[in-house]
Amino acid sequence: MATVYQRCKSDPKVTTYPCDKPRCGHSWTVRYREPGGRTARQREKTFAKKTGPDGADAFAAKVETDKGMMVYIDPDAGKITVRVYVEDWLERRIIGDGTYNNYKGFIDNHLVPRLGRKTLAGVTKRDIEHFKAAISKELAASTVYDRMKMVKHIFWSAKEEKRIQADPTKDVKNAPGSRAVDEDEIPSLDEVRLLHKHMSPQYKLTVWLQAGVGMRVSEALAFHVGCLRNDMIRIRWQISAKAHRDDCRTRLVPLKHREEGEYRDVPVAPFICTEIDEHEKVWAPIPITFRDKAGKARQVEVFFAPRERGKGTMPTANTYSYHFRKACVAAGLVDVEGKPKYHPHSLRHFFASTALAAGIPIHEVSRWLGHKSITTTVDIYGHLVPEAWDRCRAIMQTAFEPAV
């Protein structure tokens, strides 16, 4: 049981001892043990008064109640800063390289600068609302939604680990923004051809792999001998975000949302097969050795290994972006500020929109894109299915036609 007492009446070491006044006004101390019985850590907390909602008696009663209900929170556990906790939280996540880099970038550029110095226990709902409002001015609505889910998980984890009593993000609304791709984000066929024309020679093939097969950038950069199988392409690996480092052992990693060994097959147009042959004549594939998650050595012949000294072992999505932006500027595909009008993912948008406009079922397109769920495909591209719009117009027209 927690003990409530005054040091001035029992501890010769304090300057106020001995005190014989019944109402002396000296502080009160609560001595208690953490959960775990007699061997548990003993703690003390001092209060200015004995009674009242913020007095020693109330605290002692709460400690014993929390211990009995197994919801006791160490008062010092929440004193860790948000910066220290999120760094540890991130290192404990089992996620892909791309997701890790996205989380780390958000934490370093947004979460830590605004909340990093606060203690976990010191963060309030008001702090979270101000934080969300601030990032909403800098990031797209869909990105805010995704990153706020991460922030909510961070504080939920802190509560589960009994570092904080209450989760400050619990009642902060986080509605998903529209994920539908804007038609202005999709290049035309002529613009895709312009990008191909102005792309660095070594990377020209990536334009067709993304726009004609729907590959992600990281998947296109991992393209290797063995991917092309007659009239289809088998996508099994993607490039690691750390592939440019000399000490990287897993230069190729499993596909997004997939386990090692899983793959997807995508039909390939004859002209792309011809482009692959032409690329191979000039840029012969180079063998690279890497290790899978089990530590087993594997070797594949990749098409986009660097040919110049000092350029790293393999290009990554980040290094490739430089070449893509340069091609956009050279092709005149820029906005009013002179910045690139498109990004590499725009070529996947072209693949999806072209396939859907031609009447290919959306569930097939979803499978070829490698989306985790068809819901993702519908949310992003559902509005681009022309027959749905035409069918709706015809049905409404028939329904409201006057009876003959």
mmCIF file of C-alpha atoms in Angstrom:
data_model
loop_
_atom_site.group_PDB
_atom_site.id
_atom_site.type_symbol
_atom_site.label_atom_id
_atom_site.label_comp_id
_atom_site.label_asym_id
_atom_site.label_seq_id
_atom_site.Cartn_x
_atom_site.Cartn_y
_atom_site.Cartn_z
ATOM 1 C CA MET A 1 0.000 0.000 0.000
ATOM 2 C CA ALA A 2 1.114 3.557 -0.679
ATOM 3 C CA THR A 3 2.175 5.509 2.402
ATOM 4 C CA VAL A 4 1.415 9.212 2.898
ATOM 5 C CA TYR A 5 3.591 11.070 5.406
ATOM 6 C CA GLN A 6 5.469 14.289 6.187
ATOM 7 C CA ARG A 7 9.260 14.195 6.271
ATOM 8 C CA CYS A 8 9.326 17.040 8.754
ATOM 9 C CA LYS A 9 7.946 14.662 11.363
ATOM 10 C CA SER A 10 9.910 11.500 10.552
ATOM 11 C CA ASP A 11 13.180 12.263 8.704
ATOM 12 C CA PRO A 12 16.007 13.789 10.789
ATOM 13 C CA LYS A 13 17.882 14.618 7.567
ATOM 14 C CA VAL A 14 15.490 17.385 6.529
ATOM 15 C CA THR A 15 15.949 20.895 7.899
ATOM 16 C CA THR A 16 12.345 21.142 9.074
ATOM 17 C CA TYR A 17 12.689 18.159 11.451
ATOM 18 C CA PRO A 18 11.439 17.901 14.138
ATOM 19 C CA CYS A 19 8.088 19.602 13.600
ATOM 20 C CA ASP A 20 5.382 19.258 16.233
ATOM 21 C CA LYS A 21 2.756 21.493 14.603
ATOM 22 C CA PRO A 22 -0.329 19.496 13.462
ATOM 23 C CA ARG A 23 -0.914 21.866 10.518
ATOM 24 C CA CYS A 24 2.586 23.025 9.749
ATOM 25 C CA GLY A 25 2.134 23.597 6.003
ATOM 26 C CA HIS A 26 5.159 21.466 5.083
ATOM 27 C CA SER A 27 5.009 19.159 2.067
ATOM 28 C CA TRP A 28 3.576 15.639 2.009
ATOM 29 C CA THR A 29 5.309 12.604 0.485
ATOM 30 C CA VAL A 30 3.761 9.506 -1.080
ATOM 31 C CA ARG A 31 5.944 6.393 -0.921
ATOM 32 C CA TYR A 32 4.809 3.488 -3.122
ATOM 33 C CA ARG A 33 6.071 0.518 -5.130
ATOM 34 C CA GLU A 34 5.667 -0.093 -8.828
ATOM 35 C CA PRO A 35 3.771 -3.251 -9.863
ATOM 36 C CA GLY A 36 5.714 -6.440 -9.045
ATOM 37 C CA GLY A 37 5.386 -6.965 -5.301
ATOM 38 C CA ARG A 38 8.071 -6.423 -2.671
ATOM 39 C CA THR A 39 10.911 -6.712 -5.177
ATOM 40 C CA ALA A 40 9.503 -3.902 -7.362
ATOM 41 C CA ARG A 41 11.095 -0.478 -7.506
ATOM 42 C CA GLN A 42 10.152 1.882 -4.678
ATOM 43 C CA ARG A 43 9.303 5.460 -5.626
ATOM 44 C CA GLU A 44 8.363 8.712 -3.895
ATOM 45 C CA LYS A 45 6.472 11.790 -5.014
ATOM 46 C CA THR A 46 6.050 15.066 -3.090
ATOM 47 C CA PHE A 47 2.908 17.221 -2.885
ATOM 48 C CA ALA A 48 2.187 20.643 -1.384
ATOM 49 C CA LYS A 49 -0.944 19.418 0.385
ATOM 50 C CA LYS A 50 -2.477 16.205 1.664
ATOM 51 C CA THR A 51 -6.122 16.475 0.603
ATOM 52 C CA GLY A 52 -7.927 17.573 -2.528
ATOM 53 C CA PRO A 53 -7.950 16.287 -6.125
ATOM 54 C CA ASP A 54 -4.269 17.221 -6.626
ATOM 55 C CA GLY A 55 -3.121 16.204 -3.141
ATOM 56 C CA ALA A 56 -1.068 13.328 -1.788
ATOM 57 C CA ASP A 57 -4.084 11.234 -0.703
ATOM 58 C CA ALA A 58 -5.633 11.354 -4.186
ATOM 59 C CA PHE A 59 -2.371 10.358 -5.843
ATOM 60 C CA ALA A 60 -1.820 7.459 -3.425
ATOM 61 C CA ALA A 61 -5.327 6.168 -4.057
ATOM 62 C CA LYS A 62 -4.878 6.419 -7.850
ATOM 63 C CA VAL A 63 -1.559 4.575 -7.763
ATOM 64 C CA GLU A 64 -3.089 1.647 -5.902
ATOM 65 C CA THR A 65 -6.173 1.609 -8.158
ATOM 66 C CA ASP A 66 -4.034 1.654 -11.313
ATOM 67 C CA LYS A 67 -1.872 -1.167 -9.980
ATOM 68 C CA GLY A 68 -4.960 -3.210 -9.174
ATOM 69 C CA MET A 69 -6.390 -2.628 -12.680
ATOM 70 C CA MET A 70 -2.952 -3.200 -14.274
ATOM 71 C CA VAL A 71 -2.957 0.239 -15.930
ATOM 72 C CA TYR A 72 -0.158 1.810 -13.914
ATOM 73 C CA ILE A 73 2.005 4.316 -15.808
ATOM 74 C CA ASP A 74 5.556 5.101 -14.703
ATOM 75 C CA PRO A 75 5.612 8.899 -14.190
ATOM 76 C CA ASP A 76 9.099 9.057 -15.727
ATOM 77 C CA ALA A 77 8.283 6.921 -18.787
ATOM 78 C CA GLY A 78 6.684 9.803 -20.643
ATOM 79 C CA LYS A 79 9.582 12.184 -20.019
ATOM 80 C CA ILE A 80 11.417 10.873 -23.088
ATOM 81 C CA THR A 81 11.380 13.386 -25.964
ATOM 82 C CA VAL A 82 9.352 12.790 -29.099
ATOM 83 C CA ARG A 83 12.599 12.908 -31.127
ATOM 84 C CA VAL A 84 14.199 10.058 -29.174
ATOM 85 C CA TYR A 85 11.054 7.946 -29.099
ATOM 86 C CA VAL A 86 10.228 8.199 -32.826
ATOM 87 C CA GLU A 87 13.794 7.314 -33.799
ATOM 88 C CA ASP A 88 13.516 4.133 -31.731
ATOM 89 C CA TRP A 89 9.975 3.511 -33.021
ATOM 90 C CA LEU A 90 11.107 3.720 -36.642
ATOM 91 C CA GLU A 91 14.022 1.339 -36.131
ATOM 92 C CA ARG A 92 11.585 -1.269 -34.773
ATOM 93 C CA ARG A 93 9.376 -1.205 -37.891
ATOM 94 C CA ILE A 94 9.611 -4.111 -40.330
ATOM 95 C CA ILE A 95 9.009 -2.209 -43.560
ATOM 96 C CA GLY A 96 10.481 -1.904 -47.031
ATOM 97 C CA ASP A 97 13.289 0.487 -47.943
ATOM 98 C CA GLY A 98 10.971 2.862 -49.762
ATOM 99 C CA THR A 99 8.500 3.071 -46.891
ATOM 100 C CA TYR A 100 11.343 3.505 -44.400
ATOM 101 C CA ASN A 101 12.780 6.415 -46.408
ATOM 102 C CA ASN A 102 9.338 8.045 -46.703
ATOM 103 C CA TYR A 103 8.758 7.764 -42.948
ATOM 104 C CA LYS A 104 12.271 8.979 -42.132
ATOM 105 C CA GLY A 105 11.918 11.965 -44.440
ATOM 106 C CA PHE A 106 8.614 12.956 -42.862
ATOM 107 C CA ILE A 107 9.974 12.511 -39.335
ATOM 108 C CA ASP A 108 13.144 14.520 -40.051
ATOM 109 C CA ASN A 109 11.471 17.290 -42.063
ATOM 110 C CA HIS A 110 8.148 17.721 -40.283
ATOM 111 C CA LEU A 111 7.570 15.776 -37.055
ATOM 112 C CA VAL A 112 10.861 16.403 -35.249
ATOM 113 C CA PRO A 113 11.186 20.127 -36.138
ATOM 114 C CA ARG A 114 7.687 20.811 -34.774
ATOM 115 C CA LEU A 115 7.253 18.322 -31.916
ATOM 116 C CA GLY A 116 10.685 16.762 -31.379
ATOM 117 C CA ARG A 117 11.635 18.750 -28.274
ATOM 118 C CA LYS A 118 8.429 17.997 -26.408
ATOM 119 C CA THR A 119 8.179 15.027 -24.063
ATOM 120 C CA LEU A 120 5.755 12.274 -25.001
ATOM 121 C CA ALA A 121 3.660 13.042 -21.927
ATOM 122 C CA GLY A 122 3.750 16.749 -22.758
ATOM 123 C CA VAL A 123 2.111 16.439 -26.204
ATOM 124 C CA THR A 124 -1.557 17.441 -26.136
ATOM 125 C CA LYS A 125 -4.454 17.138 -28.558
ATOM 126 C CA ARG A 126 -4.021 20.856 -29.279
ATOM 127 C CA ASP A 127 -0.382 20.237 -30.292
ATOM 128 C CA ILE A 128 -1.462 17.511 -32.714
ATOM 129 C CA GLU A 129 -4.181 19.716 -34.241
ATOM 130 C CA HIS A 130 -1.677 22.550 -34.775
ATOM 131 C CA PHE A 131 0.778 20.061 -36.272
ATOM 132 C CA LYS A 132 -1.795 18.690 -38.718
ATOM 133 C CA ALA A 133 -2.839 22.203 -39.743
ATOM 134 C CA ALA A 134 0.805 23.138 -40.395
ATOM 135 C CA ILE A 135 1.634 20.151 -42.608
ATOM 136 C CA SER A 136 -1.680 20.544 -44.463
ATOM 137 C CA LYS A 137 -0.296 23.823 -45.846
ATOM 138 C CA GLU A 138 2.768 22.056 -47.245
ATOM 139 C CA LEU A 139 1.635 18.555 -48.286
ATOM 140 C CA ALA A 140 -1.103 17.094 -50.471
ATOM 141 C CA ALA A 141 -4.286 15.975 -48.684
ATOM 142 C CA SER A 142 -3.618 12.306 -49.443
ATOM 143 C CA THR A 143 -0.075 12.607 -48.056
ATOM 144 C CA VAL A 144 -1.346 14.312 -44.894
ATOM 145 C CA TYR A 145 -3.820 11.472 -44.413
ATOM 146 C CA ASP A 146 -1.132 8.794 -44.804
ATOM 147 C CA ARG A 147 1.396 10.557 -42.558
ATOM 148 C CA MET A 148 -1.159 11.323 -39.847
ATOM 149 C CA LYS A 149 -1.936 7.601 -39.744
ATOM 150 C CA MET A 150 1.735 7.096 -38.930
ATOM 151 C CA VAL A 151 1.667 9.806 -36.236
ATOM 152 C CA LYS A 152 -1.412 8.190 -34.689
ATOM 153 C CA HIS A 153 0.358 4.829 -34.658
ATOM 154 C CA ILE A 154 3.398 6.361 -32.937
ATOM 155 C CA PHE A 155 1.351 7.702 -30.027
ATOM 156 C CA TRP A 156 -0.822 4.584 -29.920
ATOM 157 C CA SER A 157 2.385 2.551 -29.513
ATOM 158 C CA ALA A 158 3.547 4.877 -26.726
ATOM 159 C CA LYS A 159 0.252 4.334 -24.904
ATOM 160 C CA GLU A 160 0.425 0.546 -25.400
ATOM 161 C CA GLU A 161 3.951 0.591 -23.994
ATOM 162 C CA LYS A 162 2.598 2.513 -20.975
ATOM 163 C CA ARG A 163 4.708 5.577 -21.594
ATOM 164 C CA ILE A 164 1.694 7.894 -21.668
ATOM 165 C CA GLN A 165 -1.683 7.788 -19.937
ATOM 166 C CA ALA A 166 -3.745 9.020 -22.892
ATOM 167 C CA ASP A 167 -3.239 9.163 -26.663
ATOM 168 C CA PRO A 168 -3.310 12.843 -27.778
ATOM 169 C CA THR A 169 -4.146 11.834 -31.382
ATOM 170 C CA LYS A 170 -7.188 9.733 -30.504
ATOM 171 C CA ASP A 171 -9.866 12.366 -31.171
ATOM 172 C CA VAL A 172 -8.046 14.233 -33.944
ATOM 173 C CA LYS A 173 -9.993 13.621 -37.141
ATOM 174 C CA ASN A 174 -8.068 12.210 -40.070
ATOM 175 C CA ALA A 175 -10.313 11.812 -43.093
ATOM 176 C CA PRO A 176 -8.727 10.490 -46.305
ATOM 177 C CA GLY A 177 -8.344 13.011 -49.090
ATOM 178 C CA SER A 178 -9.156 12.205 -52.687
ATOM 179 C CA ARG A 179 -6.693 9.717 -54.162
ATOM 180 C CA ALA A 180 -8.028 10.076 -57.693
ATOM 181 C CA VAL A 181 -5.336 10.990 -60.170
ATOM 182 C CA ASP A 182 -5.838 14.327 -61.888
ATOM 183 C CA GLU A 183 -5.967 14.031 -65.669
ATOM 184 C CA ASP A 184 -3.419 16.865 -65.806
ATOM 185 C CA GLU A 185 -0.924 14.510 -64.113
ATOM 186 C CA ILE A 186 -1.131 12.051 -67.020
ATOM 187 C CA PRO A 187 1.119 12.745 -70.018
ATOM 188 C CA SER A 188 -0.203 12.312 -73.540
ATOM 189 C CA LEU A 189 1.309 9.811 -75.965
ATOM 190 C CA ASP A 190 3.165 12.631 -77.720
ATOM 191 C CA GLU A 191 4.603 13.775 -74.387
ATOM 192 C CA VAL A 192 5.707 10.237 -73.522
ATOM 193 C CA ARG A 193 7.525 10.089 -76.851
ATOM 194 C CA LEU A 194 9.140 13.464 -76.137
ATOM 195 C CA LEU A 195 10.365 12.172 -72.764
ATOM 196 C CA HIS A 196 11.836 9.118 -74.455
ATOM 197 C CA LYS A 197 13.556 11.286 -77.060
ATOM 198 C CA HIS A 198 15.233 13.516 -74.449
ATOM 199 C CA MET A 199 15.983 10.857 -71.826
ATOM 200 C CA SER A 200 19.626 9.971 -71.190
ATOM 201 C CA PRO A 201 20.504 7.193 -73.684
ATOM 202 C CA GLN A 202 21.172 4.585 -71.005
ATOM 203 C CA TYR A 203 17.734 5.105 -69.450
ATOM 204 C CA LYS A 204 15.555 5.445 -72.577
ATOM 205 C CA LEU A 205 14.197 1.917 -72.108
ATOM 206 C CA THR A 206 12.810 2.820 -68.677
ATOM 207 C CA VAL A 207 10.269 5.123 -70.339
ATOM 208 C CA TRP A 208 8.738 2.190 -72.210
ATOM 209 C CA LEU A 209 8.931 -0.136 -69.208
ATOM 210 C CA GLN A 210 6.942 2.342 -67.128
ATOM 211 C CA ALA A 211 4.533 3.701 -69.742
ATOM 212 C CA GLY A 212 4.075 0.433 -71.660
ATOM 213 C CA VAL A 213 4.255 -2.156 -68.871
ATOM 214 C CA GLY A 214 3.229 -0.123 -65.819
ATOM 215 C CA MET A 215 6.396 -0.762 -63.825
ATOM 216 C CA ARG A 216 7.302 1.334 -60.813
ATOM 217 C CA VAL A 217 10.612 3.195 -61.148
ATOM 218 C CA SER A 218 12.318 0.835 -58.690
ATOM 219 C CA GLU A 219 11.031 -2.157 -60.672
ATOM 220 C CA ALA A 220 12.200 -0.765 -64.009
ATOM 221 C CA LEU A 221 15.697 -0.132 -62.640
ATOM 222 C CA ALA A 222 15.830 -3.785 -61.513
ATOM 223 C CA PHE A 223 14.947 -5.047 -65.032
ATOM 224 C CA HIS A 224 17.209 -7.947 -65.908
ATOM 225 C CA VAL A 225 17.720 -10.801 -68.332
ATOM 226 C CA GLY A 226 15.031 -13.323 -67.509
ATOM 227 C CA CYS A 227 12.254 -10.784 -66.972
ATOM 228 C CA LEU A 228 11.159 -11.027 -70.627
ATOM 229 C CA ARG A 229 9.367 -14.326 -71.255
ATOM 230 C CA ASN A 230 7.994 -14.491 -74.804
ATOM 231 C CA ASP A 231 4.973 -12.158 -74.781
ATOM 232 C CA MET A 232 5.053 -11.154 -71.119
ATOM 233 C CA ILE A 233 7.356 -9.634 -68.519
ATOM 234 C CA ARG A 234 7.768 -11.250 -65.119
ATOM 235 C CA ILE A 235 8.437 -8.691 -62.379
ATOM 236 C CA ARG A 236 10.035 -10.257 -59.313
ATOM 237 C CA TRP A 237 12.481 -7.702 -57.849
ATOM 238 C CA GLN A 238 12.800 -3.987 -57.305
ATOM 239 C CA ILE A 239 15.908 -1.938 -56.641
ATOM 240 C CA SER A 240 16.782 -1.243 -53.022
ATOM 241 C CA ALA A 241 16.931 2.381 -51.902
ATOM 242 C CA LYS A 242 20.436 1.559 -50.636
ATOM 243 C CA ALA A 243 21.620 -0.108 -53.840
ATOM 244 C CA HIS A 244 24.069 2.709 -54.632
ATOM 245 C CA ARG A 245 26.073 1.991 -51.477
ATOM 246 C CA ASP A 246 29.128 -0.253 -51.698
ATOM 247 C CA ASP A 247 28.173 -2.030 -48.471
ATOM 248 C CA CYS A 248 24.638 -2.892 -49.644
ATOM 249 C CA ARG A 249 24.154 -6.673 -49.673
ATOM 250 C CA THR A 250 20.527 -6.739 -50.815
ATOM 251 C CA ARG A 251 20.645 -4.586 -53.934
ATOM 252 C CA LEU A 252 17.427 -6.155 -55.183
ATOM 253 C CA VAL A 253 14.522 -6.604 -52.773
ATOM 254 C CA PRO A 254 10.989 -8.089 -52.958
ATOM 255 C CA LEU A 255 8.256 -6.123 -54.680
ATOM 256 C CA LYS A 256 6.139 -3.602 -52.796
ATOM 257 C CA HIS A 257 3.361 -5.323 -50.797
ATOM 258 C CA ARG A 258 4.835 -8.729 -51.703
ATOM 259 C CA GLU A 259 6.877 -11.378 -49.940
ATOM 260 C CA GLU A 260 10.134 -12.731 -51.304
ATOM 261 C CA GLY A 261 9.475 -15.213 -54.095
ATOM 262 C CA GLU A 262 6.227 -13.576 -55.210
ATOM 263 C CA TYR A 263 5.997 -11.963 -58.641
ATOM 264 C CA ARG A 264 3.520 -10.642 -61.179
ATOM 265 C CA ASP A 265 3.287 -11.151 -64.931
ATOM 266 C CA VAL A 266 2.350 -8.332 -67.307
ATOM 267 C CA PRO A 267 1.598 -8.686 -71.035
ATOM 268 C CA VAL A 268 4.136 -6.872 -73.179
ATOM 269 C CA ALA A 269 3.592 -5.222 -76.560
ATOM 270 C CA PRO A 270 5.831 -6.388 -79.443
ATOM 271 C CA PHE A 271 7.385 -2.933 -79.892
ATOM 272 C CA ILE A 272 8.703 -3.065 -76.305
ATOM 273 C CA CYS A 273 10.374 -6.405 -77.023
ATOM 274 C CA THR A 274 12.048 -4.732 -79.991
ATOM 275 C CA GLU A 275 13.143 -1.803 -77.806
ATOM 276 C CA ILE A 276 14.640 -4.253 -75.292
ATOM 277 C CA ASP A 277 16.635 -5.947 -78.069
ATOM 278 C CA GLU A 278 17.890 -2.587 -79.377
ATOM 279 C CA HIS A 279 18.878 -1.466 -75.872
ATOM 280 C CA GLU A 280 20.747 -4.714 -75.266
ATOM 281 C CA LYS A 281 22.836 -4.243 -78.411
ATOM 282 C CA VAL A 282 24.231 -0.972 -77.075
ATOM 283 C CA TRP A 283 24.072 -1.540 -73.315
ATOM 284 C CA ALA A 284 24.904 -5.173 -72.678
ATOM 285 C CA PRO A 285 23.471 -6.409 -69.352
ATOM 286 C CA ILE A 286 25.952 -6.624 -66.489
ATOM 287 C CA PRO A 287 25.845 -9.379 -63.838
ATOM 288 C CA ILE A 288 25.432 -8.312 -60.222
ATOM 289 C CA THR A 289 25.481 -10.524 -57.150
ATOM 290 C CA PHE A 290 23.242 -9.851 -54.188
ATOM 291 C CA ARG A 291 21.835 -11.718 -51.217
ATOM 292 C CA ASP A 292 18.187 -12.353 -50.506
ATOM 293 C CA LYS A 293 16.666 -12.014 -47.043
ATOM 294 C CA ALA A 294 17.708 -15.545 -46.167
ATOM 295 C CA GLY A 295 21.331 -14.653 -46.967
ATOM 296 C CA LYS A 296 21.456 -16.813 -50.107
ATOM 297 C CA ALA A 297 23.648 -15.413 -52.885
ATOM 298 C CA ARG A 298 21.865 -14.689 -56.170
ATOM 299 C CA GLN A 299 23.071 -13.307 -59.479
ATOM 300 C CA VAL A 300 21.153 -11.605 -62.291
ATOM 301 C CA GLU A 301 22.220 -9.635 -65.368
ATOM 302 C CA VAL A 302 20.762 -6.141 -65.041
ATOM 303 C CA PHE A 303 20.211 -3.644 -67.837
ATOM 304 C CA PHE A 304 20.794 -0.425 -65.907
ATOM 305 C CA ALA A 305 24.036 -0.953 -64.002
ATOM 306 C CA PRO A 306 26.250 2.171 -64.231
ATOM 307 C CA ARG A 307 29.019 2.136 -66.828
ATOM 308 C CA GLU A 308 31.049 5.052 -65.455
ATOM 309 C CA ARG A 309 33.449 5.059 -62.548
ATOM 310 C CA GLY A 310 32.384 6.784 -59.367
ATOM 311 C CA LYS A 311 28.675 6.460 -60.125
ATOM 312 C CA GLY A 312 27.876 3.835 -57.489
ATOM 313 C CA THR A 313 27.000 0.189 -57.896
ATOM 314 C CA MET A 314 23.385 0.571 -58.999
ATOM 315 C CA PRO A 315 21.093 3.536 -59.696
ATOM 316 C CA THR A 316 18.190 4.108 -57.298
ATOM 317 C CA ALA A 317 14.861 5.881 -57.729
ATOM 318 C CA ASN A 318 16.436 9.027 -56.284
ATOM 319 C CA THR A 319 19.384 9.093 -58.670
ATOM 320 C CA TYR A 320 17.092 8.257 -61.610
ATOM 321 C CA SER A 321 14.847 11.231 -60.787
ATOM 322 C CA TYR A 322 17.683 13.559 -61.833
ATOM 323 C CA HIS A 323 17.665 12.108 -65.353
ATOM 324 C CA PHE A 324 13.860 12.239 -65.524
ATOM 325 C CA ARG A 325 13.676 15.895 -64.476
ATOM 326 C CA LYS A 326 16.440 16.766 -66.943
ATOM 327 C CA ALA A 327 14.484 15.050 -69.759
ATOM 328 C CA CYS A 328 11.305 16.947 -68.823
ATOM 329 C CA VAL A 329 13.104 20.291 -69.012
ATOM 330 C CA ALA A 330 14.829 19.397 -72.294
ATOM 331 C CA ALA A 331 11.478 18.323 -73.776
ATOM 332 C CA GLY A 332 9.784 21.533 -72.646
ATOM 333 C CA LEU A 333 7.422 19.642 -70.323
ATOM 334 C CA VAL A 334 7.481 22.247 -67.554
ATOM 335 C CA ASP A 335 4.966 24.347 -65.626
ATOM 336 C CA VAL A 336 4.743 28.133 -65.525
ATOM 337 C CA GLU A 337 7.622 28.249 -63.036
ATOM 338 C CA GLY A 338 9.840 26.172 -65.291
ATOM 339 C CA LYS A 339 9.670 23.090 -63.064
ATOM 340 C CA PRO A 340 9.124 19.570 -64.504
ATOM 341 C CA LYS A 341 5.454 19.020 -65.258
ATOM 342 C CA TYR A 342 5.625 15.271 -64.599
ATOM 343 C CA HIS A 343 7.368 12.788 -62.337
ATOM 344 C CA PRO A 344 8.360 9.155 -63.041
ATOM 345 C CA HIS A 345 5.089 7.836 -61.566
ATOM 346 C CA SER A 346 3.224 9.792 -64.259
ATOM 347 C CA LEU A 347 4.255 7.104 -66.731
ATOM 348 C CA ARG A 348 2.420 4.465 -64.650
ATOM 349 C CA HIS A 349 -0.610 6.738 -64.774
ATOM 350 C CA PHE A 350 -0.288 6.725 -68.563
ATOM 351 C CA PHE A 351 -0.205 2.904 -68.654
ATOM 352 C CA ALA A 352 -3.277 2.569 -66.403
ATOM 353 C CA SER A 353 -5.352 5.263 -68.100
ATOM 354 C CA THR A 354 -4.551 3.946 -71.592
ATOM 355 C CA ALA A 355 -5.497 0.383 -70.634
ATOM 356 C CA LEU A 356 -8.753 1.452 -68.947
ATOM 357 C CA ALA A 357 -9.738 3.757 -71.821
ATOM 358 C CA ALA A 358 -9.421 0.765 -74.167
ATOM 359 C CA GLY A 359 -11.924 -1.217 -72.092
ATOM 360 C CA ILE A 360 -9.577 -3.544 -70.204
ATOM 361 C CA PRO A 361 -11.291 -4.590 -66.921
ATOM 362 C CA ILE A 362 -10.039 -2.630 -63.944
ATOM 363 C CA HIS A 363 -9.290 -5.805 -61.947
ATOM 364 C CA GLU A 364 -6.822 -6.877 -64.665
ATOM 365 C CA VAL A 365 -5.142 -3.459 -64.649
ATOM 366 C CA SER A 366 -4.945 -3.621 -60.852
ATOM 367 C CA ARG A 367 -3.153 -6.978 -61.015
ATOM 368 C CA TRP A 368 -0.692 -5.759 -63.642
ATOM 369 C CA LEU A 369 0.083 -2.615 -61.621
ATOM 370 C CA GLY A 370 0.775 -4.731 -58.536
ATOM 371 C CA HIS A 371 -1.614 -2.840 -56.269
ATOM 372 C CA LYS A 372 -2.205 -4.350 -52.845
ATOM 373 C CA SER A 373 -5.960 -4.181 -53.377
ATOM 374 C CA ILE A 374 -8.288 -3.413 -56.271
ATOM 375 C CA THR A 375 -9.719 -0.713 -53.995
ATOM 376 C CA THR A 376 -6.502 1.235 -54.515
ATOM 377 C CA THR A 377 -6.889 1.026 -58.285
ATOM 378 C CA VAL A 378 -10.540 2.079 -58.155
ATOM 379 C CA ASP A 379 -9.749 5.014 -55.862
ATOM 380 C CA ILE A 380 -6.979 6.271 -58.162
ATOM 381 C CA TYR A 381 -8.273 5.406 -61.636
ATOM 382 C CA GLY A 382 -11.969 4.522 -61.283
ATOM 383 C CA HIS A 383 -13.075 7.858 -62.741
ATOM 384 C CA LEU A 384 -11.128 7.108 -65.923
ATOM 385 C CA VAL A 385 -13.273 4.101 -66.930
ATOM 386 C CA PRO A 386 -15.196 5.533 -69.925
ATOM 387 C CA GLU A 387 -17.810 2.790 -70.308
ATOM 388 C CA ALA A 388 -19.034 3.398 -66.765
ATOM 389 C CA TRP A 389 -19.790 7.030 -67.601
ATOM 390 C CA ASP A 390 -21.411 6.106 -70.944
ATOM 391 C CA ARG A 391 -23.466 3.368 -69.275
ATOM 392 C CA CYS A 392 -24.674 5.802 -66.627
ATOM 393 C CA ARG A 393 -25.727 8.365 -69.250
ATOM 394 C CA ALA A 394 -27.634 5.728 -71.228
ATOM 395 C CA ILE A 395 -29.395 4.338 -68.147
ATOM 396 C CA MET A 396 -30.471 7.783 -66.922
ATOM 397 C CA GLN A 397 -31.624 8.782 -70.394
ATOM 398 C CA THR A 398 -33.765 5.647 -70.671
ATOM 399 C CA ALA A 399 -35.135 6.011 -67.152
ATOM 400 C CA PHE A 400 -36.298 9.586 -67.709
ATOM 401 C CA GLU A 401 -37.572 9.266 -71.282
ATOM 402 C CA PRO A 402 -41.273 10.024 -71.460
ATOM 403 C CA ALA A 403 -43.519 6.969 -71.778
ATOM 404 C CA VAL A 404 -44.837 6.395 -75.310
#
